[in-house]
Coordinates of C-alpha atoms in Angstrom, one line a residue:
M1 CA 83.2 210.3 118.1
H2 CA 85.7 212.6 116.1
T3 CA 85.7 212.2 112.4
G4 CA 88.6 214.6 111.8
E5 CA 86.6 216.7 109.4
Y6 CA 87.0 220.4 109.1
H7 CA 83.9 222.4 108.8
S8 CA 84.9 226.0 109.3
Q9 CA 87.5 227.9 107.2
C10 CA 89.1 231.2 107.7
K11 CA 88.4 233.5 104.7
V12 CA 91.6 235.4 105.3
C13 CA 94.2 232.7 105.4
Q14 CA 92.2 229.6 104.6
K15 CA 93.1 227.8 107.8
S16 CA 90.4 225.2 108.7
F17 CA 88.9 224.5 112.1
R18 CA 86.7 221.5 113.4
R19 CA 84.5 223.9 115.5
K20 CA 83.0 227.4 114.8
T21 CA 84.2 228.6 118.1
Y22 CA 87.8 227.8 117.2
L23 CA 87.5 229.8 114.0
T24 CA 85.9 232.8 116.0
E25 CA 89.0 232.8 118.3
H26 CA 91.3 232.5 115.4
M27 CA 89.7 235.5 113.6
R28 CA 91.0 237.8 116.3
I29 CA 94.4 237.3 115.1
H30 CA 93.4 239.1 111.9
T31 CA 90.9 241.7 113.3
G32 CA 93.0 242.6 116.4
G33 CA 89.8 242.2 118.4
K34 CA 90.1 241.8 122.2
H35 CA 86.8 241.0 123.8
S36 CA 87.6 240.0 127.4
P37 CA 88.6 243.1 129.4
C38 CA 89.9 243.0 133.0
K39 CA 87.7 244.9 135.3
V40 CA 90.6 245.8 137.6
C41 CA 93.2 247.2 135.2
Q42 CA 91.2 247.4 131.9
K43 CA 93.7 245.2 130.0
S44 CA 91.9 243.2 127.3
F45 CA 92.4 239.7 126.1
R46 CA 91.5 237.8 123.0
R47 CA 90.7 234.7 125.1
K48 CA 88.7 234.3 128.2
S49 CA 91.2 231.8 129.4
Y50 CA 94.0 234.3 129.3
L51 CA 91.7 236.7 131.2
T52 CA 91.1 234.0 133.8
E53 CA 94.8 233.6 134.3
H54 CA 95.6 237.3 134.4
M55 CA 93.0 237.9 137.2
R56 CA 95.1 235.7 139.4
I57 CA 97.7 238.5 139.4
H58 CA 95.0 240.6 141.2
T59 CA 93.5 238.0 143.3
G60 CA 96.7 236.2 144.3
E61 CA 94.7 232.9 143.7
K62 CA 97.0 229.8 143.3
P63 CA 94.4 226.9 142.5
F64 CA 96.9 224.3 141.5
Q65 CA 98.8 222.5 144.4
C66 CA 101.7 220.0 144.3
S67 CA 100.7 216.8 146.0
E68 CA 104.3 216.3 147.2
C69 CA 105.2 219.5 148.9
Q70 CA 101.9 221.5 148.9
K71 CA 103.4 224.4 146.9
R72 CA 100.8 226.2 145.0
F73 CA 100.7 227.7 141.3
S74 CA 98.4 230.2 139.6
I75 CA 98.5 228.0 136.3
K76 CA 98.5 224.3 135.6
P77 CA 101.8 224.3 133.4
S78 CA 103.8 225.6 136.2
L79 CA 102.5 222.8 138.4
Y80 CA 103.5 220.3 135.8
R81 CA 107.0 221.7 135.5
H82 CA 107.4 221.7 139.3
E83 CA 106.2 218.2 139.8
L84 CA 109.0 216.9 137.5
T85 CA 111.5 218.1 140.1
H86 CA 110.0 215.4 142.5
S87 CA 109.6 212.5 140.1
V88 CA 112.9 212.5 138.3
E89 CA 116.1 211.8 140.4
K90 CA 119.2 214.0 139.6
R91 CA 121.8 211.3 139.5
F92 CA 124.5 213.1 137.5
Q93 CA 126.7 215.5 139.5
C94 CA 129.1 218.1 138.1
S95 CA 132.7 217.6 139.4
E96 CA 133.5 221.3 139.1
C97 CA 130.5 222.7 141.1
P98 CA 127.6 221.1 143.3
K99 CA 124.9 221.0 140.5
H100 CA 123.2 217.8 139.8
F101 CA 121.2 216.8 136.6
K102 CA 118.6 214.4 135.5
L103 CA 120.2 213.4 132.3
K104 CA 123.8 212.7 131.4
S105 CA 123.4 214.9 128.3
L106 CA 122.5 217.9 130.4
L107 CA 125.5 217.4 132.6
T108 CA 127.7 217.2 129.4
A109 CA 126.3 220.5 128.1
H110 CA 126.8 222.1 131.6
V111 CA 130.5 221.0 131.8
R112 CA 131.2 223.1 128.8
F113 CA 130.5 226.2 130.7
H114 CA 133.4 225.3 132.9
T115 CA 135.8 224.2 130.0
G116 CA 134.8 226.9 127.6
E117 CA 134.2 224.3 124.8
K118 CA 131.9 225.3 122.1
P119 CA 131.5 222.4 119.6
Y120 CA 128.5 223.7 117.6
Q121 CA 129.4 226.3 114.9
C122 CA 127.2 228.3 112.6
S123 CA 128.0 227.7 108.9
E124 CA 127.0 231.3 108.1
C125 CA 129.1 233.4 110.5
Q126 CA 131.2 230.8 112.2
K127 CA 130.0 231.8 115.7
C128 CA 130.2 228.9 118.1
F129 CA 127.8 227.6 120.7
T130 CA 128.1 225.1 123.7
E131 CA 124.6 223.5 123.0
K132 CA 123.0 222.4 119.7
R133 CA 119.8 224.0 120.5
H134 CA 121.5 227.4 120.9
L135 CA 123.0 227.0 117.4
T136 CA 119.4 226.1 116.1
L137 CA 117.9 229.3 117.7
H138 CA 120.7 231.4 116.3
M139 CA 120.3 230.2 112.8
G140 CA 116.9 231.9 112.7
T141 CA 118.9 235.3 112.8
H142 CA 120.1 234.4 109.3
T143 CA 116.9 232.8 107.8
G144 CA 114.6 235.5 109.4
E145 CA 112.1 232.8 109.9
K146 CA 109.7 233.4 112.9
P147 CA 106.9 230.8 112.8
Y148 CA 105.6 231.4 116.3
Q149 CA 103.1 234.2 116.8
C150 CA 101.7 235.6 120.1
S151 CA 98.0 235.6 120.0
E152 CA 97.8 238.8 122.1
C153 CA 100.0 241.2 120.3
D154 CA 100.9 239.3 117.0
K155 CA 104.6 239.5 117.8
C156 CA 106.5 236.7 116.1
F157 CA 109.4 234.5 117.4
S158 CA 111.8 232.1 115.8
D159 CA 111.3 229.4 118.6
K160 CA 108.4 228.3 120.8
M161 CA 110.6 228.9 124.0
R162 CA 110.9 232.6 123.3
L163 CA 107.2 232.7 122.6
T164 CA 106.3 231.0 125.9
K165 CA 108.5 233.5 127.8
H166 CA 107.0 236.4 126.0
I167 CA 103.5 235.3 126.8
R168 CA 104.4 235.8 130.5
T169 CA 104.7 239.5 129.8
H170 CA 100.9 239.3 129.2
T171 CA 99.7 237.0 131.9
G172 CA 102.2 238.2 134.5
E173 CA 103.1 234.6 135.3
K174 CA 106.3 234.1 137.4
P175 CA 106.7 230.3 137.6
Y176 CA 110.2 230.2 139.0
Q177 CA 110.3 230.7 142.9
C178 CA 113.4 230.9 145.0
S179 CA 113.2 228.4 147.9
E180 CA 115.2 230.6 150.3
C181 CA 113.2 234.0 150.0
H182 CA 110.3 232.9 148.0
K183 CA 110.9 235.8 145.4
C184 CA 109.4 234.8 141.9
F185 CA 110.8 235.2 138.4
S186 CA 109.5 234.8 134.9
Q187 CA 112.5 233.1 133.6
K188 CA 114.6 230.3 135.0
C189 CA 118.0 232.2 134.1
N190 CA 116.9 235.1 136.4
L191 CA 116.2 232.6 139.2
T192 CA 119.5 230.8 138.8
E193 CA 121.3 234.3 139.0
H194 CA 119.3 235.3 142.0
I195 CA 120.1 232.1 143.8
R196 CA 123.9 232.9 143.8
I197 CA 123.1 235.8 146.3
H198 CA 122.2 233.1 148.8
T199 CA 124.9 230.4 147.9
G200 CA 127.7 233.0 147.2
E201 CA 128.5 231.0 144.0
K202 CA 130.6 232.9 141.5
P203 CA 131.1 230.6 138.5
Y204 CA 132.6 233.1 136.0
Q205 CA 136.3 233.6 136.5
C206 CA 138.5 236.2 134.6
S207 CA 141.4 234.5 133.0
E208 CA 143.6 237.5 133.3
C209 CA 143.2 238.3 137.2
Q210 CA 141.2 235.3 138.5
I211 CA 138.5 237.6 140.0
C212 CA 135.2 235.7 140.0
F213 CA 131.6 236.9 139.3
S214 CA 128.2 235.6 139.9
Q215 CA 126.8 236.8 136.5
K216 CA 128.4 236.3 133.0
S217 CA 127.5 239.9 132.1
N218 CA 129.6 241.3 135.1
L219 CA 132.5 239.2 133.8
T220 CA 132.1 240.5 130.2
E221 CA 132.2 244.1 131.6
H222 CA 135.2 243.4 133.8
I223 CA 137.3 241.9 130.9
R224 CA 137.2 245.3 129.3
I225 CA 139.3 246.7 132.0
H226 CA 142.1 244.4 130.6
T227 CA 141.3 244.8 126.9
G228 CA 140.5 248.5 127.0
E229 CA 137.4 248.0 124.9
K230 CA 134.9 250.8 125.3
P231 CA 131.9 250.0 123.1
Y232 CA 129.3 252.4 124.4
Q233 CA 129.7 256.1 123.1
C234 CA 127.8 259.1 124.1
S235 CA 126.0 260.8 121.1
E236 CA 126.5 264.2 122.7
C237 CA 130.2 264.5 123.5
H238 CA 131.4 261.1 122.0
I239 CA 133.1 259.9 125.2
C240 CA 133.2 256.1 125.3
F241 CA 132.5 253.8 128.1
S242 CA 133.2 250.0 128.9
A243 CA 129.7 249.6 130.5
K244 CA 126.3 250.6 129.3
S245 CA 125.3 251.5 132.8
S246 CA 128.3 254.1 133.0
L247 CA 127.0 255.6 129.7
T248 CA 123.4 255.8 131.0
Q249 CA 124.7 257.5 134.1
H250 CA 126.9 260.0 132.0
I251 CA 124.1 261.0 129.7
R252 CA 122.3 262.5 132.7
I253 CA 125.1 265.3 132.7
H254 CA 123.6 266.4 129.4
T255 CA 120.0 265.9 130.3
G256 CA 120.2 267.3 133.7
E257 CA 118.1 264.3 135.1
K258 CA 118.9 263.6 138.7
P259 CA 116.7 260.6 139.7
Y260 CA 118.4 259.6 143.1
Q261 CA 117.8 261.4 146.3
C262 CA 120.2 261.0 149.3
S263 CA 118.2 260.0 152.4
E264 CA 120.8 261.9 154.6
C265 CA 120.9 265.4 153.1
Q266 CA 117.9 265.1 150.5
I267 CA 120.1 266.4 147.7
Y268 CA 119.2 264.8 144.2
V269 CA 122.2 263.3 142.3
Y270 CA 122.9 261.5 138.9
S271 CA 123.8 258.2 140.4
K272 CA 122.8 256.2 143.5
P273 CA 124.3 257.7 146.7
V274 CA 126.6 255.4 148.8
I275 CA 125.9 255.7 152.6
N276 CA 128.9 254.7 154.8
N277 CA 128.9 255.3 158.5
R278 CA 126.3 258.0 158.1
L279 CA 128.6 259.8 155.5
S280 CA 126.8 260.6 152.3
I281 CA 129.4 260.1 149.3
H282 CA 127.9 261.5 146.1
F283 CA 129.1 260.7 142.5
S284 CA 128.7 263.3 139.8
Q285 CA 126.5 265.8 141.6

């Protein structure tokens, strides 16, 4: 029977723990100690449980199986999230696109991506957002508060979701899998963008010329053709570019870096060669 009493106290931050083992693990936050090394890649972890999860990257082990579709997962939280897709019916459909949602509130938030409505405004900088949770996350940029700390590298985050995503950089977990080609992703947004390769969906449309794009970042870059905006400037010659990728490619003119080799003629070039009907077309040789 648990009494709720705390018997072990941290001498650094005065936080109390019911068990001495919990205190021992906690102290590694202050000491930086990592006592569980991976025998394959030598990476170290503060907790043995993190090492156990990490080892599945090397072994490919997926011990947690869905009872509905037999899909397997390397960690239990990924299985729990997946099982929700079976247990909850998606009854609410968007009238603009084929997407379905479990809750009406999720549909309402989704529709704003089609209408462009952003009802939640920041009182500090007047920036607007489609969802209240996005505004809440944004407010952390003004307050500077970051209460969620990674136990591996001590990096702090303003919300729990960002911490969860960050931890995957340590564990290597990729819980989101494409049902078409089985490619896995660490973040759901990356899977959503990837799926459009299979569906051909292009939900982001330019209001000027009506060209559609599968990714919002591609639309943002495209709009600069109409506005003439060029926010990326070369520090060497001060030429400006509308896309960051164009600046990255341009900088190689100054550095001399030629990372791409043409498979046809073996010449190294600044940007990826385009092969068309066995003709090798080089850009910025």
